[in-house]
CSV table of C-alpha atoms in Angstrom, one decimal:
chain,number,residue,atom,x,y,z
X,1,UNK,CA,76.3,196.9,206.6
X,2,UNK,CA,74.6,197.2,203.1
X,3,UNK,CA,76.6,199.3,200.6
X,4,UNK,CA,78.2,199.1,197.7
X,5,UNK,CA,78.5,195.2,198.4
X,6,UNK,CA,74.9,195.1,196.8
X,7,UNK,CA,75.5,197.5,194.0
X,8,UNK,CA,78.2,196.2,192.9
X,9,UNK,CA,76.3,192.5,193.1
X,10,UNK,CA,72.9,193.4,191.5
X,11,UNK,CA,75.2,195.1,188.6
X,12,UNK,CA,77.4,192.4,187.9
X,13,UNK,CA,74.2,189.6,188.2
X,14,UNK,CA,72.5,192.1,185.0
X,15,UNK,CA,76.0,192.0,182.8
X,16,UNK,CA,76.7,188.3,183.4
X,17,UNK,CA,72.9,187.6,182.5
X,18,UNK,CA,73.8,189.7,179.6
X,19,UNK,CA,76.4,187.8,178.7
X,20,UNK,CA,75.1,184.4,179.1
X,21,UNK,CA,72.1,185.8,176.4
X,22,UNK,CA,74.9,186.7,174.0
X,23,UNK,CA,76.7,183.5,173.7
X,24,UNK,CA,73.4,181.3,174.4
X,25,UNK,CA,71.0,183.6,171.7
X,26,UNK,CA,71.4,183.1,167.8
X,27,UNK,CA,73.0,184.8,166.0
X,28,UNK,CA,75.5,184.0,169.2
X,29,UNK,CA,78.2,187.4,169.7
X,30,UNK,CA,81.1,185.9,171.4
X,31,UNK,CA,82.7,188.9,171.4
X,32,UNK,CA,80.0,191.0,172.8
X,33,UNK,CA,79.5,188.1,175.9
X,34,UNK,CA,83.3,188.1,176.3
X,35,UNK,CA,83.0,192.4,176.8
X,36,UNK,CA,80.1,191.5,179.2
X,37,UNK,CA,81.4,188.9,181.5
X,38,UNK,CA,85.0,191.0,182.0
X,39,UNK,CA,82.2,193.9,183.3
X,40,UNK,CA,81.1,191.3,185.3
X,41,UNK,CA,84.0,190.2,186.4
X,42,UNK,CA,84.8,193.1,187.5
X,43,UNK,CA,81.8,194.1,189.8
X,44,UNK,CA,81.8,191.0,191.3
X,45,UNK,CA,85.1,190.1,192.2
X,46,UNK,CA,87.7,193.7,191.9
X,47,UNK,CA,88.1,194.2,195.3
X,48,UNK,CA,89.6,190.9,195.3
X,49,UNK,CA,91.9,190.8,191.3
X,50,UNK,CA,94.3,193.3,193.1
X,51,UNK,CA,95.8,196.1,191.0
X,52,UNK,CA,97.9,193.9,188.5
X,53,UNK,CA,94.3,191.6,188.2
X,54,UNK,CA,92.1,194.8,187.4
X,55,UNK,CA,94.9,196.0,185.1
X,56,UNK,CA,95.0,192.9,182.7
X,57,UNK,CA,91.0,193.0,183.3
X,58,UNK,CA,90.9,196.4,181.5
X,59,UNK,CA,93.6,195.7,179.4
X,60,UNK,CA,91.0,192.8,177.7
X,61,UNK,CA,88.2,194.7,178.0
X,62,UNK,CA,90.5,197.3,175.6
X,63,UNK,CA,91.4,194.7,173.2
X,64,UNK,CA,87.3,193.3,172.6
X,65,UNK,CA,86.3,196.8,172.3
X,66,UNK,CA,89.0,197.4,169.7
X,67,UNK,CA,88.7,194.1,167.7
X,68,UNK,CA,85.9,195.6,166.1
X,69,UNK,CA,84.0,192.3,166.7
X,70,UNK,CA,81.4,193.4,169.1
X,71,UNK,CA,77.4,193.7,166.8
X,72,UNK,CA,74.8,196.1,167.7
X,73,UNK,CA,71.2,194.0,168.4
X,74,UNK,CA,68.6,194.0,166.0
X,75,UNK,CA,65.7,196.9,166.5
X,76,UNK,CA,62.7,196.3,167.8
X,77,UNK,CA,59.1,198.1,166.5
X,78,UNK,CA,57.5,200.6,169.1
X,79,UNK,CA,53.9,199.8,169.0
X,80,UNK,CA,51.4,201.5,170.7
X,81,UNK,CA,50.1,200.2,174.4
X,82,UNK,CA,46.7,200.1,175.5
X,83,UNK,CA,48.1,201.3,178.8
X,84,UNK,CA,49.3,204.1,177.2
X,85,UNK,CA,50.9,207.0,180.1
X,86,UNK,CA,50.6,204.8,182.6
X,87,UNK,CA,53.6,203.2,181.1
X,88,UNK,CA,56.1,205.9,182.8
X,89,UNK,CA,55.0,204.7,186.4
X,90,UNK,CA,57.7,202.6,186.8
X,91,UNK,CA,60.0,204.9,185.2
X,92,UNK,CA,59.1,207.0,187.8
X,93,UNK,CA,59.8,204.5,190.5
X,94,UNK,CA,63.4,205.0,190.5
X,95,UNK,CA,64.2,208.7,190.6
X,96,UNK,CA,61.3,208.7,194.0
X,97,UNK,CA,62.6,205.5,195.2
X,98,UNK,CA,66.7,207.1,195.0
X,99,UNK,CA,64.5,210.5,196.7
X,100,UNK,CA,62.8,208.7,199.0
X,101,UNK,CA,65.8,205.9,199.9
X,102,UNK,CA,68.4,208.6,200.3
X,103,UNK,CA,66.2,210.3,202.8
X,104,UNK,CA,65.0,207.2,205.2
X,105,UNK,CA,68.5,205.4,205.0
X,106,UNK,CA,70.6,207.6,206.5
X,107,UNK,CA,68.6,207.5,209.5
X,108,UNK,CA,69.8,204.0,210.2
X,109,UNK,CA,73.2,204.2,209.9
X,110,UNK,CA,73.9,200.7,211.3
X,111,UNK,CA,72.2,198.9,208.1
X,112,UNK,CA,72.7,200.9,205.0
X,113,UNK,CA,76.3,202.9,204.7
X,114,UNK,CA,75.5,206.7,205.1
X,115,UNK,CA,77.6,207.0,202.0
X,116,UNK,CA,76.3,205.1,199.8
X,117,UNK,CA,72.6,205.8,200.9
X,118,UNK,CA,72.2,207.0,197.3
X,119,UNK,CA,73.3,204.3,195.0
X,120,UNK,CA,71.6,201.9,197.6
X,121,UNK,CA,68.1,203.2,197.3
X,122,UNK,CA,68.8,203.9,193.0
X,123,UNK,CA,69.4,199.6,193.1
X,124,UNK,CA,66.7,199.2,195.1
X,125,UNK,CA,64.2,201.3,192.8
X,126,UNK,CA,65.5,199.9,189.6
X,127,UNK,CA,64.7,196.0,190.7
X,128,UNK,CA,61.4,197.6,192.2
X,129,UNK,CA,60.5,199.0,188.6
X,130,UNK,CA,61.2,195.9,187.1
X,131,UNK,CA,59.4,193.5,189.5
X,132,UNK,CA,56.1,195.8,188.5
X,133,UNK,CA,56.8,195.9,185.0
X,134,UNK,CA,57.1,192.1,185.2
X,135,UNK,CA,54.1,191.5,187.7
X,136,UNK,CA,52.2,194.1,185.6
X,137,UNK,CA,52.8,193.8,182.0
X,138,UNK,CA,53.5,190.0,182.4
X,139,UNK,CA,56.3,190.4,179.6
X,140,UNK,CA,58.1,187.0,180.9
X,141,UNK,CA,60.8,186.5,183.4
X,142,UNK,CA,63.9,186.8,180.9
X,143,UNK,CA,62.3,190.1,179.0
X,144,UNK,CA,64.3,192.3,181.4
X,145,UNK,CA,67.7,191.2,180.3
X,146,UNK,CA,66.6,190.6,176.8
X,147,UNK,CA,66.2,194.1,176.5
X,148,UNK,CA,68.9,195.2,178.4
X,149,UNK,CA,71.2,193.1,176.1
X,150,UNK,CA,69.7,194.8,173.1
X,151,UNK,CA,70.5,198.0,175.0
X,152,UNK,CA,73.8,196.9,175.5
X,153,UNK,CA,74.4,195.9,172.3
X,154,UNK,CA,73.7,199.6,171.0
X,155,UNK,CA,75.6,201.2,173.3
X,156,UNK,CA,78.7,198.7,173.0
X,157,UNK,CA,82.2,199.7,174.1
X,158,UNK,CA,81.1,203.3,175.7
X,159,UNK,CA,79.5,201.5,178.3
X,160,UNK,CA,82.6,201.1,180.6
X,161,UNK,CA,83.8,205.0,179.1
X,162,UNK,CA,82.5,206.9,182.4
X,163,UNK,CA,84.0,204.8,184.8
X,164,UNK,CA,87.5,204.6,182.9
X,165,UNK,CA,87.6,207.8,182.6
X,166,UNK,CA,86.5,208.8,186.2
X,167,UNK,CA,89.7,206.3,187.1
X,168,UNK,CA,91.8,208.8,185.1
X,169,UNK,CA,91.0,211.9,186.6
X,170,UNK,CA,91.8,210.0,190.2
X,171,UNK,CA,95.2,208.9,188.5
X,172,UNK,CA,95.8,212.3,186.9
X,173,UNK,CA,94.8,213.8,190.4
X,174,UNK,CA,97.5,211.5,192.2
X,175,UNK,CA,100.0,212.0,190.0
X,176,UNK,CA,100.4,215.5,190.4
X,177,UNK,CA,99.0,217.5,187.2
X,178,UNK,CA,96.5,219.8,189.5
X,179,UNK,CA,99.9,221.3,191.0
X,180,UNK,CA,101.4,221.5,187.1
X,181,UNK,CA,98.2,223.1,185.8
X,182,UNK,CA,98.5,225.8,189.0
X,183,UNK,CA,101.6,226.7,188.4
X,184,UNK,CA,100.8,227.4,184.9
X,185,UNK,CA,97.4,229.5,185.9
X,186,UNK,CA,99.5,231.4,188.2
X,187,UNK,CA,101.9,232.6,185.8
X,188,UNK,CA,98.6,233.2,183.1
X,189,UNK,CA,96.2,234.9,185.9
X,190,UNK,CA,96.9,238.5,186.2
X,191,UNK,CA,98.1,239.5,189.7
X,192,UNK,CA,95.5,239.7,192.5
X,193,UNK,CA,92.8,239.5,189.7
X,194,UNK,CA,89.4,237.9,191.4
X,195,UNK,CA,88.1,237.7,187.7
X,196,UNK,CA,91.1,236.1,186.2
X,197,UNK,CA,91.3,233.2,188.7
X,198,UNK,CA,87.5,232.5,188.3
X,199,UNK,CA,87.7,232.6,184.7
X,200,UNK,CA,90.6,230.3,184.2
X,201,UNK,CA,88.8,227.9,187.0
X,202,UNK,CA,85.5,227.9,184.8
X,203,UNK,CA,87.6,227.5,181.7
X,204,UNK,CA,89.5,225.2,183.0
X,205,UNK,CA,86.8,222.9,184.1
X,206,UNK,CA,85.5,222.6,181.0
X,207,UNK,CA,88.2,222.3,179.1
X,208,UNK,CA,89.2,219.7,181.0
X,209,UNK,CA,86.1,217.8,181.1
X,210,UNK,CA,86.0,217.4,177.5
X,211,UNK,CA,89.0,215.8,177.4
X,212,UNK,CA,88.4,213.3,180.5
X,213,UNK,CA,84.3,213.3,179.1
X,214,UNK,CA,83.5,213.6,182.7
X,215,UNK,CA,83.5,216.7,185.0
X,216,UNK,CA,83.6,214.2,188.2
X,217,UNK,CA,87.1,213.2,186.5
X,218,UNK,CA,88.2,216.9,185.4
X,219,UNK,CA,86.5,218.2,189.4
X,220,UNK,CA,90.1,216.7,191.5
X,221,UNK,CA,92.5,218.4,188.6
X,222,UNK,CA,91.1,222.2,188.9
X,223,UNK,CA,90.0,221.6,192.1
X,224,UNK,CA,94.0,221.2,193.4
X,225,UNK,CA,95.2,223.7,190.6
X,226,UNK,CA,93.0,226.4,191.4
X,227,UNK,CA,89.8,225.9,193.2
X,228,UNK,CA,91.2,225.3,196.6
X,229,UNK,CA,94.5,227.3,196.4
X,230,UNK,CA,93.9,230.0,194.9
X,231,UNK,CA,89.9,230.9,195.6
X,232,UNK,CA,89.5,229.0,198.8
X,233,UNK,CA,92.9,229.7,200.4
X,234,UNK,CA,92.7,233.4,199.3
X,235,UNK,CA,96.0,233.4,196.9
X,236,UNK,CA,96.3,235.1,194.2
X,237,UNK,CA,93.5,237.0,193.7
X,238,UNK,CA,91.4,234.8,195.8
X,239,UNK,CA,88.7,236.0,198.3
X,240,UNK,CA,89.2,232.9,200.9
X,241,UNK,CA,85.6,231.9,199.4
X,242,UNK,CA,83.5,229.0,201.2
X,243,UNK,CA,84.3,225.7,199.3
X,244,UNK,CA,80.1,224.9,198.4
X,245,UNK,CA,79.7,227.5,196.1
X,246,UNK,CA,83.5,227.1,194.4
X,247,UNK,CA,83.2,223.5,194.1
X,248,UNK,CA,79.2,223.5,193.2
X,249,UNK,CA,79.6,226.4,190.4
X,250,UNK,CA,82.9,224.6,188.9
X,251,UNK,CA,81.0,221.5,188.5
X,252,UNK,CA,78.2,222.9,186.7
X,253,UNK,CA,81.3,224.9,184.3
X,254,UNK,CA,82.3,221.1,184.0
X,255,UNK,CA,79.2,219.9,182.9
X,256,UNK,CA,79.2,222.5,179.9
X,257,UNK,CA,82.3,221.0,178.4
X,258,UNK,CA,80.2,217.5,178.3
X,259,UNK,CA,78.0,218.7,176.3
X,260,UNK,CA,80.5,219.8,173.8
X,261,UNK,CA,82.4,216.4,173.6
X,262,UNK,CA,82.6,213.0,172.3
X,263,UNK,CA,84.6,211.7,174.8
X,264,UNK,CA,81.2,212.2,177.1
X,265,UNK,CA,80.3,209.1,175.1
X,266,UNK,CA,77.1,208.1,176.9
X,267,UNK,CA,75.6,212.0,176.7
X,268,UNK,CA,76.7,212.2,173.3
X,269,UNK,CA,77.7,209.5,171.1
X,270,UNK,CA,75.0,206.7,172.9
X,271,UNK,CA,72.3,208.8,171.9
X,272,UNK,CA,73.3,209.7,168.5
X,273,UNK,CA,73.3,205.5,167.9
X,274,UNK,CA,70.6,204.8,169.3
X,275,UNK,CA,68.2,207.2,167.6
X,276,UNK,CA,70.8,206.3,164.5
X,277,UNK,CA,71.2,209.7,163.6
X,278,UNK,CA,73.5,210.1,160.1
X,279,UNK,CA,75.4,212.8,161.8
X,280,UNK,CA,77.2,211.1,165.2
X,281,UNK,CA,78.2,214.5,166.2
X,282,UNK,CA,74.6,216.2,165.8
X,283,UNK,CA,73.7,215.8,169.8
X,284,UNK,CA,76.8,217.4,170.4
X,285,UNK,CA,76.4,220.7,167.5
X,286,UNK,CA,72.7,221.1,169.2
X,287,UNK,CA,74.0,221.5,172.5
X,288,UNK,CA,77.2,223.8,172.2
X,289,UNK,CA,74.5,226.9,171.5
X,290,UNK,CA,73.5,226.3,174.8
X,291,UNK,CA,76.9,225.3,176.7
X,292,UNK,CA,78.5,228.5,175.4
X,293,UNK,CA,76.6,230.6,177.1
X,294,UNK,CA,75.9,228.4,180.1
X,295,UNK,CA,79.9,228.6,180.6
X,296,UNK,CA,80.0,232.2,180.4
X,297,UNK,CA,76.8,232.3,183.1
X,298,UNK,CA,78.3,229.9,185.7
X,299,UNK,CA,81.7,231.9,185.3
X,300,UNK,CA,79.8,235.3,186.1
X,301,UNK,CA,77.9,233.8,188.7
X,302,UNK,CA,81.0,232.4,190.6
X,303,UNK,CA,82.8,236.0,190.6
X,304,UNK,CA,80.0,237.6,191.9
X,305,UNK,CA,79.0,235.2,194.7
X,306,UNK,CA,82.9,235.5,195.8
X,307,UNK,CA,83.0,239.6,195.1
């Protein structure tokens, strides 16, 4: 059955290319192919390092990022293109294909896992885009990871952030800091106050996401201090409320907090270097305007979908 298996391959082929380029290329960035082939490492053999395996693996990936030795690529001149528009077709390709892919592969349960339909069909549009771009704008077979190197090089270290940090918010959730946080909220929420327990949820959310940088880290936290005891179960204020509307709202209240953190470093940092803005926070000071009163929206609509 296709799943993960090719995700994981087709991702770990791009970083090993990448760091091949990096210690083959002058000027040569040993530390930067060193960063590259741990990634690497990781996708294509994890399931089989162990815990103790993945934890050294992580644990070096730590100490590149930290030696300060990893170099940004050098910048390349936009110029136009005589094919001007037509340029974002294969941009295009891979949000329809992940559309498209989704749809048709869960039909066929038996080849593609139902589960991963998603991710499937987004790998499967991204080495379609790139087999046009190469067939089309004949750039030369080794342009793709050339220029994902030089991407890669930009973003450096806060390339591995989101999926370190989505591995916290699964230890924090195991570890039992949803139950500490609920017992907190329920001596904070006033008694058998609706408003109070969707309020602190919200908060919460956010809050926590900008300090995990990811609401899909912050989501297991909340969720287990006061999204499923309190509003789903009915405690405390709580309405019994269906779980689609708790858990869809309180991600959204999540996503507010990334855009008012650095920790969300590929939102909010990545950007800021690669458009080398003198200000690294200024993505960050032009979205809280906006998050603000998103928060307070979400928050509003939540207590009056469960009134």
């Amino acid at each position: 059955m296709i799943g993960l298996n090719i995700v994981y391959a087709v991702a770990g082929a791009a970083f090993a290319g990448f760091a091949l380029l990096a210690a083959s290329e002058r000027p040569r960035r040993p530390a930067n192919a060193t960063f590259y082939a741990l990634i690497a490492t990781s996708f294509w053999f994890g399931d089989r390092l162990g815990d103790v395996g993945n934890g050294v693996l992580v644990l070096a990936l730590v100490a590149v990022a930290a030696s300060g030795r990893m170099t940004r690529g050098h910048a390349t001149r936009d110029l136009p293109h005589p094919r001007g528009n037509a340029l974002f077709v294969p941009a295009l390709m891979i949000p329809v294909a992940a559309l498209a892919g989704t749809i048709i592969f869960k039909q066929v349960p038996a080849l593609i896992d139902p589960k991963q339909a998603t991710l499937v069909a987004l790998t499967i549009g991204v080495l379609a885009a790139i087999a046009t771009c190469v067939v089309w704008l004949r750039p030369g077979l080794s342009a793709p990871l050339r220029e994902g190197r030089r991407l890669m090089d930009d973003v450096g270290w806060a390339a591995v952030l989101p999926q370190m940090l989505a591995s916290l918010g699964a230890v924090f959730a195991l570890s039992g800091v949803g139950e500490v946080v609920g017992r907190i909220a329920a001596y904070t929420i006033p008694a058998d106050s609706l408003f109070g327990a969707v309020a602190a949820y919200g908060i919460g959310m956010a809050l926590f996401t900008m300090v995990m940088g990811n609401a899909f880290a912050a989501f297991p936290v909340m969720a287990a201090a006061i999204g499923v005891p309190i509003l789903m179960h009915g405690s405390g204020g709580g309405v019994g409320a269906n779980a689609a509307p708790v858990a869809a709202i309180g991600m959204l209240a999540g996503f507010c907090g990334t855009l008012m953190t650095p920790m969300a470093a590929n939102f909010n940092l990545v950007p800021a270097a690669l458009l080398e803005l003198r200000d690294r926070s200024g993505v960050i000071r032009a979205q809280v305007p906006t998050a603000l009163p998103l928060l307070a929206f979400n928050i509003l609509l939540l207590y009056a979908v469960l009134r």
